[in-house]
Short mmCIF file of C-alpha atoms in Angstrom, two decimals:
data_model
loop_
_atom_site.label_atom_id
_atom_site.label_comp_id
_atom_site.label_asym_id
_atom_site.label_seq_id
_atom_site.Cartn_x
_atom_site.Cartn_y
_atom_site.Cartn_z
CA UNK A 1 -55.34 -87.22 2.65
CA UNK A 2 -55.16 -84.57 0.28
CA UNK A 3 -58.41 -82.16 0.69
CA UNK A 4 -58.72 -79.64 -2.10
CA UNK A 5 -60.36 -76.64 -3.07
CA UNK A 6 -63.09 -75.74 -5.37
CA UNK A 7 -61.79 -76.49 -9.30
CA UNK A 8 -63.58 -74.26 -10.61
CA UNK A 9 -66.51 -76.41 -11.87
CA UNK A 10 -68.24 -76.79 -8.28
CA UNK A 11 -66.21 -80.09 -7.79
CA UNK A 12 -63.80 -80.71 -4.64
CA UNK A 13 -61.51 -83.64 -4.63
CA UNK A 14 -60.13 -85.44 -1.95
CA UNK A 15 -57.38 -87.54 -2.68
CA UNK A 16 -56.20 -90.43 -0.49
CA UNK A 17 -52.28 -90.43 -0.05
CA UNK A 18 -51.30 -94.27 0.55
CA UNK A 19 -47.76 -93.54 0.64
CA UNK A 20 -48.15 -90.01 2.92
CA UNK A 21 -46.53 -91.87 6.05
CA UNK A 22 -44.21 -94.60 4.41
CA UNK A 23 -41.18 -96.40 6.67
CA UNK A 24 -39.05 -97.16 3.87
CA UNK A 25 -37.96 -93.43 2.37
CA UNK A 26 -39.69 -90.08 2.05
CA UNK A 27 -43.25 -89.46 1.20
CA UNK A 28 -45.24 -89.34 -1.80
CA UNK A 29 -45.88 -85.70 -2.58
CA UNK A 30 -45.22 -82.37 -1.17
CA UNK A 31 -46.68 -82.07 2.40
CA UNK A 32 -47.00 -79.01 1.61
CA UNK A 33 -48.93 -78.61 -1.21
CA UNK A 34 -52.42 -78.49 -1.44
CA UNK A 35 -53.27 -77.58 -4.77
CA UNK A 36 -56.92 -78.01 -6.19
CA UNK A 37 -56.32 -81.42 -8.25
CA UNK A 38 -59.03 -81.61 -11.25
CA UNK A 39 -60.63 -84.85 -11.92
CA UNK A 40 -58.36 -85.23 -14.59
CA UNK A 41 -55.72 -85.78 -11.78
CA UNK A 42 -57.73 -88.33 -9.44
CA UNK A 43 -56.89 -91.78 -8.84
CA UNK A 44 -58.43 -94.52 -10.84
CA UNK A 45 -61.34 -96.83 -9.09
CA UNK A 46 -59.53 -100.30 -8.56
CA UNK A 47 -62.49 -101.13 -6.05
CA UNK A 48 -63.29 -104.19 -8.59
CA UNK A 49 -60.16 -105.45 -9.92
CA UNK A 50 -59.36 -107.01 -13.44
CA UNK A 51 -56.59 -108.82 -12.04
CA UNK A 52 -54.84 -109.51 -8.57
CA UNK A 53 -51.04 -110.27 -8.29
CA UNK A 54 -50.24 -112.68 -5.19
CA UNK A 55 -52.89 -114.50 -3.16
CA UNK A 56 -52.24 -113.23 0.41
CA UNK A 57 -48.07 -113.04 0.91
CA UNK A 58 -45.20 -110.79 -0.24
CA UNK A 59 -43.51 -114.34 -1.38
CA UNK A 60 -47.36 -114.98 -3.84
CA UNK A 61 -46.77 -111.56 -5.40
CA UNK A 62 -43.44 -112.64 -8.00
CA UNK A 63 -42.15 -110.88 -10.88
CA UNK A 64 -43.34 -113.29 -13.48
CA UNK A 65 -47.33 -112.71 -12.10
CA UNK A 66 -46.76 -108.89 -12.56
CA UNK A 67 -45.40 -109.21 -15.88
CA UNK A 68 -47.65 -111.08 -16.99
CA UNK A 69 -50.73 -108.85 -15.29
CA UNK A 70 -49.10 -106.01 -17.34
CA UNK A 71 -49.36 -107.71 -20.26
CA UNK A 72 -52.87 -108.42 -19.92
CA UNK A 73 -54.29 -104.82 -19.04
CA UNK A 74 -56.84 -103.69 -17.36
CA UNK A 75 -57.11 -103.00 -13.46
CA UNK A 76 -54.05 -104.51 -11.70
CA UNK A 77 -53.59 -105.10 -7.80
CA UNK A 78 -51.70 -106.84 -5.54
CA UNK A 79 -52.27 -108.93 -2.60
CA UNK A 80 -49.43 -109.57 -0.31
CA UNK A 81 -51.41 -109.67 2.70
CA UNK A 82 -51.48 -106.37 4.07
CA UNK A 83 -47.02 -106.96 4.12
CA UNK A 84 -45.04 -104.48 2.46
CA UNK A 85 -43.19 -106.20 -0.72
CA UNK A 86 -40.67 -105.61 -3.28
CA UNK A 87 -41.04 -106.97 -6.65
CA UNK A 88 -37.66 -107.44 -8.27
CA UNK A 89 -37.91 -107.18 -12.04
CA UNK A 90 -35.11 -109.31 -14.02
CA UNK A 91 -37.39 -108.12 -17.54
CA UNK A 92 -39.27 -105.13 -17.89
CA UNK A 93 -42.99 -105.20 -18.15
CA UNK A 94 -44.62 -104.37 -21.55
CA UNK A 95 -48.07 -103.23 -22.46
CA UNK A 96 -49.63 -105.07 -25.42
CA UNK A 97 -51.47 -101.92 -26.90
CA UNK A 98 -54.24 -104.09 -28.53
CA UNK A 99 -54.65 -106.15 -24.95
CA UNK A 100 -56.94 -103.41 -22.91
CA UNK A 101 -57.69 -100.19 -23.47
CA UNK A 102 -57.09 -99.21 -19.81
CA UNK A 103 -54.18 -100.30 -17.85
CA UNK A 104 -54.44 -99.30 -14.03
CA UNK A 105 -51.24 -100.67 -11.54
CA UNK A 106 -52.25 -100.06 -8.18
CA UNK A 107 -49.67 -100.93 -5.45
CA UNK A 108 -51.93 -100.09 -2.36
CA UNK A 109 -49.09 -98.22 -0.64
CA UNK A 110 -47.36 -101.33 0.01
CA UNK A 111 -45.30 -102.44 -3.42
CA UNK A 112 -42.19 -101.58 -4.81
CA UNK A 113 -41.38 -102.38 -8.40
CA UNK A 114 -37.26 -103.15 -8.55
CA UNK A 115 -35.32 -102.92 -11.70
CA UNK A 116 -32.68 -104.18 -9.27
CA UNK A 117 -30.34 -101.82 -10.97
CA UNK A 118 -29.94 -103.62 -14.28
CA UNK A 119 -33.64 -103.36 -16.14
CA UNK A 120 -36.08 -100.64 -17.10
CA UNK A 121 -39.09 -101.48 -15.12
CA UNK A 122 -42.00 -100.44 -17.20
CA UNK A 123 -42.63 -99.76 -20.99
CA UNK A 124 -45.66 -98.39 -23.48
CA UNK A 125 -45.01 -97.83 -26.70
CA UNK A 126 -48.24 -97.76 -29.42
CA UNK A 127 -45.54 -97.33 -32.03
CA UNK A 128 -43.41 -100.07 -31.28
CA UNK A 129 -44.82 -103.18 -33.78
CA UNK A 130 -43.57 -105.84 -31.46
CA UNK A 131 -46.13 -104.21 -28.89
CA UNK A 132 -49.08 -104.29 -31.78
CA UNK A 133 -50.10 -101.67 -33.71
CA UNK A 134 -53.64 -101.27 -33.02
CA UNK A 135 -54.37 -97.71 -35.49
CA UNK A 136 -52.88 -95.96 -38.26
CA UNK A 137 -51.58 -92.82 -36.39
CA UNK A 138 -49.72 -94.69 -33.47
CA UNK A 139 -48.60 -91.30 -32.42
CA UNK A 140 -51.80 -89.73 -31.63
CA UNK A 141 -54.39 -92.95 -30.60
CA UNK A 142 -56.35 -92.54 -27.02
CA UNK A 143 -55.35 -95.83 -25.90
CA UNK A 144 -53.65 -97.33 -24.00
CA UNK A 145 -54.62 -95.29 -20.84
CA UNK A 146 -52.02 -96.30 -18.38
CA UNK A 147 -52.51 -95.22 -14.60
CA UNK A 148 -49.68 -95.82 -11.90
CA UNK A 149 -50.93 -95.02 -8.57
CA UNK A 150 -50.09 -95.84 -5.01
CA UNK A 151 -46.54 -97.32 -5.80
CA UNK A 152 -43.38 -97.22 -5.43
CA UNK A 153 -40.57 -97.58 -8.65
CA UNK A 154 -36.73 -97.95 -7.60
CA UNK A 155 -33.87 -99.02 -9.06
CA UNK A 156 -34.79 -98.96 -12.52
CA UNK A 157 -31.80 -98.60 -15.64
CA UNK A 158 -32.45 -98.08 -19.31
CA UNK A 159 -29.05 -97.88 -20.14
CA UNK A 160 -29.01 -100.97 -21.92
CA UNK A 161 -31.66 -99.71 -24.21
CA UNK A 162 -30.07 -98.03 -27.29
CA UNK A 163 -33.12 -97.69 -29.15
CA UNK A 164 -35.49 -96.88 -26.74
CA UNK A 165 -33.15 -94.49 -24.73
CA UNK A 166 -34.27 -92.87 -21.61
CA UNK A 167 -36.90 -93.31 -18.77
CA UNK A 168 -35.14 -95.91 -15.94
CA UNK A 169 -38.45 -96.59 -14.76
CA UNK A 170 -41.04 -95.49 -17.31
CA UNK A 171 -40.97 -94.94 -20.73
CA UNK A 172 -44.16 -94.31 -22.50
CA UNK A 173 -45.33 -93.48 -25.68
CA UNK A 174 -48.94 -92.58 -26.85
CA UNK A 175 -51.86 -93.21 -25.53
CA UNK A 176 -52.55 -91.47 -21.96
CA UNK A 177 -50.13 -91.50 -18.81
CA UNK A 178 -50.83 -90.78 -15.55
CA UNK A 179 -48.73 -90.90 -12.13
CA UNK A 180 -50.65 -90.47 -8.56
CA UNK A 181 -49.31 -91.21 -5.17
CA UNK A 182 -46.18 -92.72 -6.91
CA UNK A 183 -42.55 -92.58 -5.46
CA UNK A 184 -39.17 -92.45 -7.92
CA UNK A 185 -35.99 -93.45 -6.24
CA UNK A 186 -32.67 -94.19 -7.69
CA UNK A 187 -33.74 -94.94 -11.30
CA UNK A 188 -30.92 -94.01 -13.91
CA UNK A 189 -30.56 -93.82 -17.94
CA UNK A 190 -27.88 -93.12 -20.19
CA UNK A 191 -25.24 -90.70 -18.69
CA UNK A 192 -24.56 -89.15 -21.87
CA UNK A 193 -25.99 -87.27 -24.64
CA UNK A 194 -28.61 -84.91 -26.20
CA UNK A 195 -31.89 -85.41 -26.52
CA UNK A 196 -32.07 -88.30 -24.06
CA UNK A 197 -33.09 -88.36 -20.44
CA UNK A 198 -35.65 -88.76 -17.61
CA UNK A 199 -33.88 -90.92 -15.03
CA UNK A 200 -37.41 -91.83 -13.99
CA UNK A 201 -39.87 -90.90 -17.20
CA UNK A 202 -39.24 -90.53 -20.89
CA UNK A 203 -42.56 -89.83 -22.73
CA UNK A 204 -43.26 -89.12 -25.86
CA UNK A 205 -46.51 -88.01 -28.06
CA UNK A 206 -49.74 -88.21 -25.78
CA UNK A 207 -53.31 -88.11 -27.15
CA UNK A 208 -54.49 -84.68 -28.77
CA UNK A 209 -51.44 -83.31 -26.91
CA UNK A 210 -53.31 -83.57 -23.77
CA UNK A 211 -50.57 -82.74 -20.55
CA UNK A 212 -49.54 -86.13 -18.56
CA UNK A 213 -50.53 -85.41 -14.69
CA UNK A 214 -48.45 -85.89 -11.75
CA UNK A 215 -50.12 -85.94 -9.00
CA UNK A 216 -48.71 -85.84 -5.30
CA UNK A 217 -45.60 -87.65 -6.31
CA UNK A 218 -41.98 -87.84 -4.93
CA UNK A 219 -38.93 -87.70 -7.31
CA UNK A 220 -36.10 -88.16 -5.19
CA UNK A 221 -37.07 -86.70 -1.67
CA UNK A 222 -33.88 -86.94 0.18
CA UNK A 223 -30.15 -87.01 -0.42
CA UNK A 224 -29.35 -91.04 -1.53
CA UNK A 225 -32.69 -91.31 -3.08
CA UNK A 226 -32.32 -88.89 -6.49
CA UNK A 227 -32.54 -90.21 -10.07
CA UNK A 228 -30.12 -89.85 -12.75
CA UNK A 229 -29.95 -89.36 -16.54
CA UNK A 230 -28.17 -87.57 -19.34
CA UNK A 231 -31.08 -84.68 -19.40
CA UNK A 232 -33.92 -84.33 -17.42
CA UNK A 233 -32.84 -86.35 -13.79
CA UNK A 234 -36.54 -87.05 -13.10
CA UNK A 235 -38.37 -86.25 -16.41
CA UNK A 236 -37.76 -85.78 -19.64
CA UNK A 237 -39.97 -85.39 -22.64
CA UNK A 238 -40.24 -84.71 -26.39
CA UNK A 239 -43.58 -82.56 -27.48
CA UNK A 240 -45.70 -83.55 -24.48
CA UNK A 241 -47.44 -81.10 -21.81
CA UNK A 242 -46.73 -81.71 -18.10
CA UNK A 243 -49.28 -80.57 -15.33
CA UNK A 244 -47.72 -81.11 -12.20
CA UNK A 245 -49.45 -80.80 -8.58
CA UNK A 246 -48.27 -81.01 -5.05
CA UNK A 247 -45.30 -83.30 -5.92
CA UNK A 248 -41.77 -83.04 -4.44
CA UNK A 249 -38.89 -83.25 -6.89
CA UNK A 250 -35.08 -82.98 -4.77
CA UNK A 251 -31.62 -84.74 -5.55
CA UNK A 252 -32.19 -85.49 -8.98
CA UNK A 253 -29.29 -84.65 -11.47
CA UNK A 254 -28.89 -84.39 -15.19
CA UNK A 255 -24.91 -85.14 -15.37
CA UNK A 256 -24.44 -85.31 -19.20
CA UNK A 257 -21.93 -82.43 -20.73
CA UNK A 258 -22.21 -79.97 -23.60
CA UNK A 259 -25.67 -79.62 -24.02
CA UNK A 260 -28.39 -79.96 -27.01
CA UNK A 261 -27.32 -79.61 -29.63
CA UNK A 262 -23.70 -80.73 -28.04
CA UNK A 263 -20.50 -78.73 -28.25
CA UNK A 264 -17.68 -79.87 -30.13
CA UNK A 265 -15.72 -81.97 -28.11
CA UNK A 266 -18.78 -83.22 -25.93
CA UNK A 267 -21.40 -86.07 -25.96
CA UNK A 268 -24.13 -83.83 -25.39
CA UNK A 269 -26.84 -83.88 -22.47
CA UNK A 270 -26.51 -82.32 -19.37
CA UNK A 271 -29.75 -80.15 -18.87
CA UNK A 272 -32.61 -80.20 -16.86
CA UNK A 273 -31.76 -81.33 -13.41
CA UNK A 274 -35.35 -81.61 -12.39
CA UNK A 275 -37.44 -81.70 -15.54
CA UNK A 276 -36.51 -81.40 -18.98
CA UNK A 277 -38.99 -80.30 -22.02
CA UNK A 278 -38.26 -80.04 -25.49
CA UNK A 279 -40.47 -80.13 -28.64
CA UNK A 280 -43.08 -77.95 -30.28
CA UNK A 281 -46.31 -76.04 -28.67
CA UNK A 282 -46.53 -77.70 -25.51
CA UNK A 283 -47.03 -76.37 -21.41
CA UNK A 284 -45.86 -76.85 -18.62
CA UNK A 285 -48.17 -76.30 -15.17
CA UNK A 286 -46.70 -76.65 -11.80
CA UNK A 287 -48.92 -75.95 -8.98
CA UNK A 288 -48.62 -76.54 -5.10
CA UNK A 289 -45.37 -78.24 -5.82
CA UNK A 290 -41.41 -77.83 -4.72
CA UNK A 291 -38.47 -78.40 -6.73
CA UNK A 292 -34.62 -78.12 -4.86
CA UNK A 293 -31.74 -79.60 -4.54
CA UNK A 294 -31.43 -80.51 -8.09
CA UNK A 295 -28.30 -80.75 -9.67
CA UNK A 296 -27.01 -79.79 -13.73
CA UNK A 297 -24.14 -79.92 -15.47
CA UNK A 298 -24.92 -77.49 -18.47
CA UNK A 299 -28.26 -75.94 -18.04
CA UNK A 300 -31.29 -75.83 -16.41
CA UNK A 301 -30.69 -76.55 -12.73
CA UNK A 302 -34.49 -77.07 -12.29
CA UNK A 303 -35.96 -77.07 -15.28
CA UNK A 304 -34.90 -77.03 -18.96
CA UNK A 305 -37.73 -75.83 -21.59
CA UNK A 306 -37.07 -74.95 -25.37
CA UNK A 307 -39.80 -74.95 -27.68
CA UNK A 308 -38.18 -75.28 -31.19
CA UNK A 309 -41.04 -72.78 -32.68
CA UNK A 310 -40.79 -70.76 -29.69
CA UNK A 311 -44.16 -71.50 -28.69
CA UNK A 312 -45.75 -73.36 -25.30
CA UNK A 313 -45.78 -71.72 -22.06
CA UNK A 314 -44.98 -72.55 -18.62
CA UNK A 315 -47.18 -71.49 -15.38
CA UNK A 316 -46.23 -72.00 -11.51
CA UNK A 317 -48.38 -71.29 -9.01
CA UNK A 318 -47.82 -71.65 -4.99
CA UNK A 319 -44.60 -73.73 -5.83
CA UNK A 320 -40.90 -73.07 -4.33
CA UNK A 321 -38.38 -73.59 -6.88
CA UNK A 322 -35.20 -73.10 -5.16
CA UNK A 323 -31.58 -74.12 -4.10
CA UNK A 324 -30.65 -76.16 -7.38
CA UNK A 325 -27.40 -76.11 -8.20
CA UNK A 326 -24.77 -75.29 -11.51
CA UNK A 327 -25.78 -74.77 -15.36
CA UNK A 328 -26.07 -71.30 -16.63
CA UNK A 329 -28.91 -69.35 -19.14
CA UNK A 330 -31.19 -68.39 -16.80
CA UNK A 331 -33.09 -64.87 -18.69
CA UNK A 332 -35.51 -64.43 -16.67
CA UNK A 333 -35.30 -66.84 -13.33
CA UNK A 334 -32.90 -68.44 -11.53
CA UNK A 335 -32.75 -72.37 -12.32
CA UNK A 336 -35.22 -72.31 -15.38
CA UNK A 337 -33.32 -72.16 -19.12
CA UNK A 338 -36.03 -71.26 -21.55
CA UNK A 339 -35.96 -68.92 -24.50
CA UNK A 340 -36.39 -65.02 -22.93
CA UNK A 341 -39.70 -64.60 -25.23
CA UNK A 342 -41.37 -67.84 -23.73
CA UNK A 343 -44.93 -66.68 -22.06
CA UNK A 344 -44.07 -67.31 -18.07
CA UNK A 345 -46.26 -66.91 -15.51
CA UNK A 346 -45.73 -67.22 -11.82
CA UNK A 347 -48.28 -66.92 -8.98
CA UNK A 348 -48.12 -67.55 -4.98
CA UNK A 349 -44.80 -69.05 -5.73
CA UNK A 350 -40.58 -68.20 -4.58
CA UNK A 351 -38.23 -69.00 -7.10
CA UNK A 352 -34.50 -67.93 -5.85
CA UNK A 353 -30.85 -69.75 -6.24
#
């Protein structure tokens, strides 16, 4: 349980961790943290489900059900009878954007989603036709809302994708994400290259620029468990806004080479070894949260941030940033590349090599 402080609009939020004492890899979150999380950043009610994968085993709740939930929308749970399962994905799962305005997966602390090292795992797109276009400005429409909450995602790869590159586990596009209680282990995309990345979430072009939350999530955790990707070895975005609370990102690595734009004589990639942001008048908030043991090959050792206007701002606020490891440009802290006149500001926090 995660008991927080006032928000500043008389509300106090208590959210319920379902993955805070797991037996099969490190928690969700930063035990640590304990960050005021706005309602913004709350799990969504499941209490009266749209649609329920499995009808009482691990063996009910099958790959084919889930796909097929995701497909549908709405409220999504699983029933495996109180057993821990692992659903092994041989297809990812798409959102039909015209199928449900909200699209809630709930694990219950108990499911994994597999890509079983070959297959993204899950995919929103509101521009992508073969998804259905449902407006006329795909890259700013309010829905889909998608919510991932109390779950775990592992072994996800996007490399096949060459059109949609990026995001081993996640990849999202418009509409509204947001990740609660969720664990990222071992997901990988492309190795190589600029402007590609998030080992575990590629997103792109949310609604009215508002920030995607993550909320009391793992990426990583513990050496074996990292994610991996060209840029960005846990997230990577273009032109979106990240607000970030009492979540634990450690062993991820961005292991492309050259950089963005790439040097001669390189593919490209290599930056953000944590989190990776690039775009246009965006922010990123981290608060209550700890970021080590993240690994770069250009730069960026934690986080990578260029704003191609040179506007945006970044904010950290009791958060440890330390003990990530290689890439250079650092102007003003250790492990954070960003241009020297980018508006910084650091609270209650330690940020050292």
């Amino acid at each position: 349980m995660f008991a927080c402080k006032d928000d500043g609009e008389g509300v106090v939020n208590e959210v319920e961790n379902l993955l805070e004492n797991p037996e099969d890899g490190p928690a969700a979150g930063y035990a640590e943290g304990n960050y005021p999380i706005p309602n913004e950043g709350t799990p969504e009610d499941v209490s009266t489900p749209d649609q329920i994968v499995g009808n009482g085993t691990p063996e009910s709740c099958t790959a084919e059900a889930f796909i097929a939930a995701v497909a549908k929308g709405g409220k999504i749970v699983f029933d495996s009878g109180n057993e821990p399962v692992t659903i092994v994905l041989d297809e990812t799962a798409k959102i039909f954007n015209e199928a449900n305005d909200e699209v809630v997966i709930d694990g219950g602390g108990l499911v994994t989603l597999s890509g079983a090292g070959k297959n993204r795992i899950l995919y929103m797109n509101t521009c992508d036709s073969d998804q259905n276009w449902t407006t006329s400005h795909c890259q700013d429409q309010e829905f889909p809302k998608l919510t991932v909450q109390n779950i775990t995602f592992a072994n996800g790869n996007s490399t096949s994708d060459s059109e949609y590159t990026g995001g081993g586990a996640i990849w999202a596009r418009g509409g509204q994400l947001k990740v609660v209680n969720c664990r990222f282990f071992n997901n990988i995309c492309a190795s190589t290259g600029p402007d590609l990345g998030g080992g575990a979430i590629r997103a792109f072009d949310q609604y009215q620029d508002k920030p995607i939350y993550i909320v009391n999530s793992t990426f990583g955790g513990a050496e074996g468990y990292g994610n991996v990707g060209s840029n960005g070895g846990a997230i990577s975005s273009i032109g979106v806004s990240w607000t970030i609370i009492n979540s634990l990102f450690s062993y991820n690595q961005a292991i492309g080479n050259g950089g963005n734009p790439a040097q001669d004589g390189t593919p490209g990639g290599g930056s953000g070894g944590a989190i990776y942001n690039d775009g246009n008048t965006m922010s990123l908030k981290i608060y209550g949260s700890k970021i080590e043991n993240n690994e770069v090959n250009a730069y960026g050792s934690a986080i990578f941030f260029v704003s191609n206007d040179h506007s945006g701002n970044i904010k950290i606020d009791q958060s440890i940033i330390s003990q990530n490891h290689g890439g250079s440009w650092y102007p003003v802290y250790p492990g954070i590349s960003m241009h020297s006149d980018t508006q910084i500001d650091v609270s209650n926090s330690t940020i050292e090599e």
